[in-house]
Short mmCIF file of N, CA and C in Angstrom, two decimals:
data_model
loop_
_atom_site.label_atom_id
_atom_site.label_comp_id
_atom_site.label_asym_id
_atom_site.label_seq_id
_atom_site.Cartn_x
_atom_site.Cartn_y
_atom_site.Cartn_z
N GLU Z 283 127.36 105.91 88.13
CA GLU Z 283 128.28 106.55 88.86
C GLU Z 283 127.67 107.24 90.08
N ARG Z 284 128.50 107.15 91.29
CA ARG Z 284 127.89 107.56 92.43
C ARG Z 284 128.85 108.49 93.07
N THR Z 285 128.58 109.43 93.84
CA THR Z 285 129.44 110.43 94.48
C THR Z 285 129.26 110.07 96.00
N LEU Z 286 130.39 109.79 96.72
CA LEU Z 286 130.30 109.63 98.13
C LEU Z 286 130.54 110.99 98.82
N SER Z 287 129.97 111.18 100.04
CA SER Z 287 130.05 112.49 100.79
C SER Z 287 131.52 113.09 100.72
N ALA Z 288 132.57 112.46 100.75
CA ALA Z 288 133.99 112.79 100.62
C ALA Z 288 134.16 113.30 99.22
N GLY Z 289 133.30 113.36 98.35
CA GLY Z 289 133.78 113.81 96.86
C GLY Z 289 134.35 112.53 95.83
N VAL Z 290 134.32 111.43 96.59
CA VAL Z 290 135.02 110.42 95.89
C VAL Z 290 133.94 109.73 94.94
N GLN Z 291 134.15 109.46 93.84
CA GLN Z 291 133.20 108.98 92.73
C GLN Z 291 133.59 107.44 92.47
N LEU Z 292 132.50 106.76 92.89
CA LEU Z 292 132.65 105.19 92.42
C LEU Z 292 132.10 105.00 91.00
N LEU Z 293 132.89 104.31 90.27
CA LEU Z 293 132.39 103.90 88.98
C LEU Z 293 131.97 102.41 89.05
N MET Z 294 130.63 102.37 88.52
CA MET Z 294 130.10 101.09 88.31
C MET Z 294 130.30 100.41 87.22
N PRO Z 295 130.41 99.20 86.98
CA PRO Z 295 130.79 98.48 85.76
C PRO Z 295 129.55 98.60 84.78
N THR Z 296 129.46 98.77 83.49
CA THR Z 296 128.45 99.06 82.68
C THR Z 296 128.60 97.62 81.87
N ARG Z 297 127.45 97.55 81.26
CA ARG Z 297 126.95 96.45 80.24
C ARG Z 297 127.85 96.66 79.12
N PRO Z 298 128.43 95.72 78.40
CA PRO Z 298 129.27 95.95 77.25
C PRO Z 298 128.17 96.64 76.05
N MET Z 299 128.59 97.20 75.24
CA MET Z 299 127.53 97.45 74.14
C MET Z 299 127.36 96.51 73.16
N ALA Z 300 126.28 96.50 72.63
CA ALA Z 300 125.79 95.45 71.63
C ALA Z 300 125.35 96.05 70.28
N PRO Z 301 125.39 95.19 69.25
CA PRO Z 301 124.76 96.04 67.80
C PRO Z 301 123.50 96.03 68.06
N CYS Z 302 122.88 97.03 67.32
CA CYS Z 302 121.41 97.14 67.18
C CYS Z 302 120.76 95.96 66.76
N PRO Z 303 119.70 95.45 67.04
CA PRO Z 303 119.15 94.11 66.58
C PRO Z 303 118.29 94.04 65.21
N ALA Z 304 118.27 95.53 64.54
CA ALA Z 304 117.67 95.45 63.34
C ALA Z 304 118.59 94.99 62.53
N PRO Z 305 117.97 94.08 61.31
CA PRO Z 305 118.65 93.39 60.34
C PRO Z 305 119.55 94.45 59.43
N GLY Z 306 120.79 94.08 59.42
CA GLY Z 306 121.76 94.92 58.88
C GLY Z 306 122.48 96.15 59.48
N CYS Z 307 121.85 96.33 60.70
CA CYS Z 307 122.38 97.70 61.46
C CYS Z 307 123.58 97.18 62.24
N ASN Z 308 124.69 97.77 62.18
CA ASN Z 308 125.90 97.40 63.07
C ASN Z 308 126.14 98.44 64.23
N ILE Z 309 125.16 99.43 64.36
CA ILE Z 309 125.49 100.51 65.38
C ILE Z 309 125.43 100.04 66.60
N LEU Z 310 126.62 100.18 67.47
CA LEU Z 310 126.57 99.67 68.86
C LEU Z 310 125.60 100.53 69.82
N THR Z 311 124.92 99.78 70.55
CA THR Z 311 124.05 100.62 71.42
C THR Z 311 124.03 99.90 72.78
N GLU Z 312 123.90 100.81 73.99
CA GLU Z 312 123.73 100.30 75.16
C GLU Z 312 122.64 99.38 75.68
N HIS Z 313 121.49 99.46 74.97
CA HIS Z 313 120.31 98.62 75.17
C HIS Z 313 119.48 98.87 73.92
N GLY Z 314 119.07 97.68 73.33
CA GLY Z 314 118.01 97.76 72.38
C GLY Z 314 118.43 98.45 70.96
N ARG Z 315 117.59 98.72 70.29
CA ARG Z 315 117.66 99.54 69.13
C ARG Z 315 118.46 100.94 69.07
N CYS Z 316 118.98 101.08 67.92
CA CYS Z 316 119.70 102.53 67.75
C CYS Z 316 118.61 103.75 67.86
N ALA Z 317 119.37 104.80 67.93
CA ALA Z 317 118.16 105.97 67.63
C ALA Z 317 117.35 106.13 66.44
N ALA Z 318 118.17 105.75 65.45
CA ALA Z 318 117.48 105.93 63.94
C ALA Z 318 116.23 104.68 63.84
N HIS Z 319 116.55 103.55 64.36
CA HIS Z 319 115.54 102.51 64.25
C HIS Z 319 114.50 102.80 65.38
N ARG Z 320 114.85 103.35 66.55
CA ARG Z 320 113.58 103.55 67.62
C ARG Z 320 112.77 104.75 66.90
N ARG Z 321 113.39 105.65 66.28
CA ARG Z 321 112.57 106.74 65.73
C ARG Z 321 111.64 106.10 64.64
N ALA Z 322 112.38 105.33 63.83
CA ALA Z 322 111.38 104.65 62.62
C ALA Z 322 110.22 103.84 63.22
N ASP Z 323 110.76 103.20 64.15
CA ASP Z 323 109.50 102.30 64.79
C ASP Z 323 108.56 103.28 65.60
N ALA Z 324 108.79 104.43 66.06
CA ALA Z 324 107.82 105.12 66.61
C ALA Z 324 106.91 105.93 65.49
N GLN Z 325 107.52 106.16 64.48
CA GLN Z 325 106.98 106.66 63.17
C GLN Z 325 105.92 105.64 62.64
N ALA Z 326 106.33 104.44 62.54
CA ALA Z 326 105.35 103.30 61.85
C ALA Z 326 104.26 103.07 62.87
N SER Z 327 104.45 103.18 64.07
CA SER Z 327 103.37 102.97 65.18
C SER Z 327 102.49 104.07 65.16
N ASP Z 328 103.01 105.38 64.97
CA ASP Z 328 102.12 106.45 64.87
C ASP Z 328 101.10 106.43 63.66
N ARG Z 329 101.73 106.02 62.41
CA ARG Z 329 100.82 105.77 61.17
C ARG Z 329 99.82 104.74 61.42
N ALA Z 330 100.24 103.55 62.04
CA ALA Z 330 99.42 102.69 62.04
C ALA Z 330 98.37 102.90 63.18
N ARG Z 331 98.44 103.82 64.08
CA ARG Z 331 97.38 104.32 64.96
C ARG Z 331 96.44 104.95 64.47
N GLY Z 332 96.45 105.68 63.56
CA GLY Z 332 95.30 106.61 62.97
C GLY Z 332 95.33 107.77 63.51
N SER Z 333 94.40 108.57 62.98
CA SER Z 333 94.44 110.11 63.49
C SER Z 333 93.63 110.14 64.86
N ALA Z 334 93.49 111.33 65.58
CA ALA Z 334 92.87 111.31 66.78
C ALA Z 334 91.40 111.25 66.44
N SER Z 335 91.08 111.97 65.35
CA SER Z 335 89.70 111.84 64.79
C SER Z 335 89.34 110.46 64.46
N SER Z 336 90.08 109.67 63.72
CA SER Z 336 89.60 108.24 63.35
C SER Z 336 89.54 107.45 64.67
N ARG Z 337 90.02 107.78 65.74
CA ARG Z 337 90.24 107.03 67.10
C ARG Z 337 88.97 107.55 67.99
N GLY Z 338 88.29 108.69 67.34
CA GLY Z 338 86.96 108.99 68.25
C GLY Z 338 87.39 110.32 69.15
N TYR Z 339 88.59 110.74 68.79
CA TYR Z 339 88.75 112.08 69.35
C TYR Z 339 88.63 113.32 68.68
N GLY Z 340 87.56 113.35 67.84
CA GLY Z 340 87.32 114.45 66.85
C GLY Z 340 86.63 115.53 67.78
N ALA Z 341 85.75 116.61 66.67
CA ALA Z 341 85.03 117.68 67.48
C ALA Z 341 84.08 117.33 68.58
N GLN Z 342 83.48 116.26 68.46
CA GLN Z 342 82.46 116.04 69.34
C GLN Z 342 83.27 115.69 70.86
N HIS Z 343 84.31 115.13 70.69
CA HIS Z 343 84.91 114.75 71.90
C HIS Z 343 85.40 115.95 72.41
N ARG Z 344 86.03 116.88 72.05
CA ARG Z 344 86.57 118.07 72.34
C ARG Z 344 85.32 118.90 72.86
N LYS Z 345 84.17 118.84 72.40
CA LYS Z 345 83.15 119.59 73.03
C LYS Z 345 82.64 119.00 74.53
N ARG Z 346 82.60 117.49 74.38
CA ARG Z 346 82.34 116.82 75.58
C ARG Z 346 83.31 117.16 76.53
N ARG Z 347 84.66 116.86 76.12
CA ARG Z 347 85.79 117.38 77.29
C ARG Z 347 85.66 118.65 77.94
N ALA Z 348 85.01 119.68 77.07
CA ALA Z 348 85.19 121.03 77.46
C ALA Z 348 83.81 121.16 78.52
N VAL Z 349 82.86 120.39 78.20
CA VAL Z 349 81.82 120.52 79.24
C VAL Z 349 82.12 119.70 80.62
N VAL Z 350 83.04 118.67 80.26
CA VAL Z 350 83.53 117.91 81.46
C VAL Z 350 84.43 118.71 82.34
N ARG Z 351 85.15 119.72 81.72
CA ARG Z 351 86.21 120.22 82.35
C ARG Z 351 85.44 121.59 83.03
N ALA Z 352 84.67 122.10 82.55
CA ALA Z 352 83.76 123.20 82.88
C ALA Z 352 83.11 122.70 84.27
N ASP Z 353 82.40 121.46 83.97
CA ASP Z 353 81.68 120.94 85.36
C ASP Z 353 82.74 120.50 86.57
N GLY Z 354 83.95 120.09 86.14
CA GLY Z 354 84.74 119.74 87.26
C GLY Z 354 86.18 119.94 86.79
N PRO Z 355 86.79 120.89 87.14
CA PRO Z 355 88.22 121.19 86.65
C PRO Z 355 89.29 120.39 87.49
N LEU Z 356 88.76 119.93 88.46
CA LEU Z 356 89.71 119.09 89.47
C LEU Z 356 89.48 117.63 89.35
N CYS Z 357 90.52 117.06 89.47
CA CYS Z 357 90.60 115.46 89.48
C CYS Z 357 89.71 114.95 90.56
N VAL Z 358 88.77 114.30 90.47
CA VAL Z 358 87.78 113.64 91.51
C VAL Z 358 88.31 112.59 92.37
N ALA Z 359 89.49 111.94 91.81
CA ALA Z 359 90.06 110.96 92.60
C ALA Z 359 91.05 111.53 93.73
N CYS Z 360 91.65 112.55 93.20
CA CYS Z 360 92.48 113.39 94.10
C CYS Z 360 91.54 114.08 95.05
N LEU Z 361 90.76 114.75 94.71
CA LEU Z 361 89.83 115.51 95.40
C LEU Z 361 89.06 114.70 96.53
N ALA Z 362 88.83 113.49 96.29
CA ALA Z 362 88.02 112.50 97.19
C ALA Z 362 89.06 112.33 98.38
N VAL Z 363 90.26 112.42 98.24
CA VAL Z 363 91.20 112.62 99.53
C VAL Z 363 91.75 113.80 99.85
N GLY Z 364 90.83 114.96 99.49
CA GLY Z 364 91.37 116.20 99.86
C GLY Z 364 92.60 116.82 99.25
N ARG Z 365 93.04 116.11 98.03
CA ARG Z 365 94.15 116.92 97.32
C ARG Z 365 93.57 117.61 96.36
N VAL Z 366 94.12 118.97 95.90
CA VAL Z 366 93.67 119.67 94.84
C VAL Z 366 94.68 119.32 93.76
N THR Z 367 94.24 118.79 92.60
CA THR Z 367 95.04 118.57 91.40
C THR Z 367 94.03 118.85 90.19
N PRO Z 368 94.72 119.74 89.20
CA PRO Z 368 93.81 119.86 88.11
C PRO Z 368 93.64 118.88 87.36
N MET Z 369 92.22 118.90 86.53
CA MET Z 369 92.16 117.68 85.72
C MET Z 369 92.91 118.12 84.40
N THR Z 370 93.36 116.78 83.84
CA THR Z 370 94.04 116.74 82.70
C THR Z 370 93.25 115.67 81.59
N VAL Z 371 92.50 114.81 81.89
CA VAL Z 371 91.83 113.74 81.39
C VAL Z 371 90.73 113.55 81.64
N ASP Z 372 89.79 113.63 80.50
CA ASP Z 372 88.34 113.32 80.55
C ASP Z 372 88.14 111.80 80.56
N ASP Z 373 88.00 111.15 81.55
CA ASP Z 373 88.03 109.75 81.62
C ASP Z 373 86.47 109.16 81.44
N HIS Z 374 86.39 107.96 80.87
CA HIS Z 374 85.16 107.19 81.02
C HIS Z 374 85.09 106.29 82.13
N ILE Z 375 84.06 106.65 82.90
CA ILE Z 375 83.97 105.80 84.39
C ILE Z 375 83.89 104.22 84.02
N VAL Z 376 82.91 103.97 83.01
CA VAL Z 376 82.91 102.64 82.32
C VAL Z 376 83.50 102.55 81.04
N PRO Z 377 84.64 101.95 80.79
CA PRO Z 377 85.49 102.13 79.62
C PRO Z 377 84.36 101.73 78.26
N ILE Z 378 84.65 102.47 77.41
CA ILE Z 378 83.70 102.12 76.06
C ILE Z 378 83.85 100.64 75.66
N LYS Z 379 84.97 100.08 75.70
CA LYS Z 379 85.15 98.64 75.35
C LYS Z 379 84.45 97.70 76.31
N GLN Z 380 84.07 98.24 77.12
CA GLN Z 380 83.15 97.39 78.31
C GLN Z 380 81.92 97.86 78.38
N GLY Z 381 81.32 98.49 77.42
CA GLY Z 381 79.90 98.98 77.29
C GLY Z 381 79.63 100.33 77.71
N GLY Z 382 80.63 101.13 78.06
CA GLY Z 382 80.45 102.42 78.66
C GLY Z 382 79.94 103.35 77.40
N SER Z 383 79.19 104.35 77.68
CA SER Z 383 78.70 105.38 76.61
C SER Z 383 79.63 106.43 76.54
N ILE Z 384 79.88 106.62 75.03
CA ILE Z 384 80.66 107.85 74.87
C ILE Z 384 79.98 109.13 75.26
N ASP Z 385 78.61 109.27 74.62
CA ASP Z 385 77.86 110.39 74.80
C ASP Z 385 77.20 110.85 76.09
N ASP Z 386 76.98 109.61 76.89
CA ASP Z 386 76.32 109.92 78.14
C ASP Z 386 77.37 110.71 79.28
N LEU Z 387 77.28 111.99 79.45
CA LEU Z 387 78.16 112.77 80.42
C LEU Z 387 78.14 112.02 81.69
N SER Z 388 77.21 111.26 82.12
CA SER Z 388 77.41 110.74 83.41
C SER Z 388 78.22 109.56 83.63
N ASN Z 389 78.84 109.05 82.21
CA ASN Z 389 79.94 108.37 82.00
C ASN Z 389 81.29 109.03 81.97
N HIS Z 390 81.46 110.03 82.39
CA HIS Z 390 82.62 110.92 82.24
C HIS Z 390 82.99 111.54 83.73
N GLN Z 391 84.16 111.40 83.80
CA GLN Z 391 84.57 111.93 85.31
C GLN Z 391 86.15 112.74 84.78
N SER Z 392 86.65 113.73 85.59
CA SER Z 392 87.70 114.29 85.61
C SER Z 392 88.82 113.81 86.26
N LEU Z 393 89.85 113.41 85.73
CA LEU Z 393 91.09 112.69 86.42
C LEU Z 393 92.50 113.58 85.99
N CYS Z 394 93.19 113.47 86.97
CA CYS Z 394 94.75 113.98 86.37
C CYS Z 394 95.31 112.95 85.76
N GLU Z 395 96.32 113.09 85.01
CA GLU Z 395 97.09 112.14 84.30
C GLU Z 395 97.39 110.78 85.11
N THR Z 396 98.14 111.33 86.35
CA THR Z 396 98.49 109.99 87.14
C THR Z 396 97.49 109.23 87.61
N CYS Z 397 96.31 109.78 88.13
CA CYS Z 397 95.09 108.84 88.52
C CYS Z 397 94.51 108.04 87.17
N HIS Z 398 94.66 108.80 86.03
CA HIS Z 398 94.14 108.04 85.11
C HIS Z 398 94.88 106.89 84.55
N ASN Z 399 96.31 107.04 84.47
CA ASN Z 399 97.37 105.93 84.08
C ASN Z 399 97.06 104.91 85.19
N VAL Z 400 96.92 105.16 86.36
CA VAL Z 400 96.80 104.03 87.49
C VAL Z 400 95.24 103.27 87.16
N LYS Z 401 94.33 104.11 86.90
CA LYS Z 401 93.13 103.48 86.44
C LYS Z 401 93.17 102.55 85.34
N ARG Z 402 93.74 103.17 84.35
CA ARG Z 402 93.83 102.45 83.09
C ARG Z 402 94.69 101.01 83.26
N ALA Z 403 95.59 101.00 83.92
CA ALA Z 403 96.54 100.04 84.18
C ALA Z 403 95.77 98.99 84.80
N HIS Z 404 94.75 99.24 85.83
CA HIS Z 404 93.91 97.97 86.51
C HIS Z 404 93.20 97.63 85.54
N GLU Z 405 92.42 98.45 84.75
CA GLU Z 405 91.47 98.25 83.80
C GLU Z 405 91.79 97.17 82.71
N ARG Z 406 93.03 97.41 82.29
CA ARG Z 406 93.49 96.56 81.34
C ARG Z 406 93.95 95.13 81.87
N GLN Z 407 93.83 95.11 83.25
CA GLN Z 407 94.07 93.78 83.67
C GLN Z 407 92.67 93.25 84.10
N GLY Z 408 91.66 93.77 83.83
CA GLY Z 408 90.27 93.35 83.94
C GLY Z 408 89.66 93.61 85.27
N ARG Z 409 90.30 94.49 85.93
CA ARG Z 409 89.65 94.88 87.22
C ARG Z 409 88.94 96.23 87.12
N THR Z 410 87.90 96.20 87.81
CA THR Z 410 86.79 97.52 88.06
C THR Z 410 87.39 98.52 88.96
N VAL Z 411 87.54 99.64 88.54
CA VAL Z 411 88.18 100.90 89.40
C VAL Z 411 87.10 101.77 89.72
N ARG Z 412 87.11 102.36 90.91
CA ARG Z 412 85.98 103.17 91.24
C ARG Z 412 86.73 104.42 92.18
N VAL Z 413 85.99 105.64 92.19
CA VAL Z 413 86.56 106.70 92.94
C VAL Z 413 85.58 106.70 94.21
N VAL Z 414 86.30 106.67 95.40
CA VAL Z 414 85.39 106.57 96.48
C VAL Z 414 85.74 107.59 97.51
N GLN Z 415 84.81 108.32 98.07
CA GLN Z 415 84.95 109.46 98.93
C GLN Z 415 85.91 109.14 100.14
N GLY Z 416 87.15 109.94 100.31
CA GLY Z 416 87.89 109.68 101.46
C GLY Z 416 89.01 108.49 100.95
N LYS Z 417 88.78 107.91 100.07
CA LYS Z 417 89.85 106.89 99.71
C LYS Z 417 90.56 106.92 98.31
N GLY Z 418 89.62 107.90 97.46
CA GLY Z 418 90.33 107.95 96.15
C GLY Z 418 90.13 106.85 95.20
N LEU Z 419 91.33 106.36 94.39
CA LEU Z 419 90.94 105.22 93.45
C LEU Z 419 90.96 104.05 94.33
N VAL Z 420 90.13 103.19 94.01
CA VAL Z 420 89.99 101.92 94.64
C VAL Z 420 89.52 100.65 93.89
N VAL Z 421 90.23 99.63 94.07
CA VAL Z 421 90.03 98.34 93.49
C VAL Z 421 89.88 97.48 94.53
N ALA Z 422 88.81 96.59 94.55
CA ALA Z 422 88.67 95.69 95.49
C ALA Z 422 89.18 95.98 96.91
N GLY Z 423 88.66 97.18 97.20
CA GLY Z 423 88.90 97.71 98.56
C GLY Z 423 90.26 98.31 98.99
N LYS Z 424 90.99 98.25 98.03
CA LYS Z 424 92.60 98.61 98.04
C LYS Z 424 92.74 99.85 97.47
N ARG Z 425 93.21 100.83 98.36
CA ARG Z 425 93.50 102.44 97.80
C ARG Z 425 94.90 102.47 97.11
N PHE Z 426 95.09 103.28 96.17
CA PHE Z 426 96.34 103.46 95.49
C PHE Z 426 97.02 104.74 95.51
N ALA Z 427 98.41 104.42 95.44
CA ALA Z 427 99.35 105.58 95.78
C ALA Z 427 99.12 106.83 95.02
N CYS Z 428 98.52 106.83 93.92
CA CYS Z 428 98.34 108.18 93.24
C CYS Z 428 97.40 109.30 94.07
N CYS Z 429 96.40 108.59 94.81
CA CYS Z 429 95.59 109.31 95.73
C CYS Z 429 95.96 109.42 97.17
N ARG Z 430 97.27 109.22 97.55
CA ARG Z 430 97.45 109.33 99.13
C ARG Z 430 97.95 110.63 99.35
#
């Protein structure tokens, strides 16, 4: 639905509703699974994921995060381009799965959620991401929108 400057509304055609694809469920949805099955899927995913402690985010992690936050309460990637953004994520510079140390504080950096999400997306594709002074997050010489 769009409103033109004269107050006229344009109604765009919508896709027909379809039944939820979960076996035996006939609830019509605009896309994908019905709310009940989306909720059940999310709960099953959470159970399979394990607790924060079992994934390495226990008391030791909280202590390290406090040290990193005290050392640098601002996002280092944003700060590298002159933008002041509070740190929300204690990021491992070299990911643990790639041999980075959990305990070595020199492998930790403060990032905001936006910069962390961009960095992780590139790391998942096998790319190395670094923070460069004056450029922010950089992969193969290319600067990313989160730090512009």
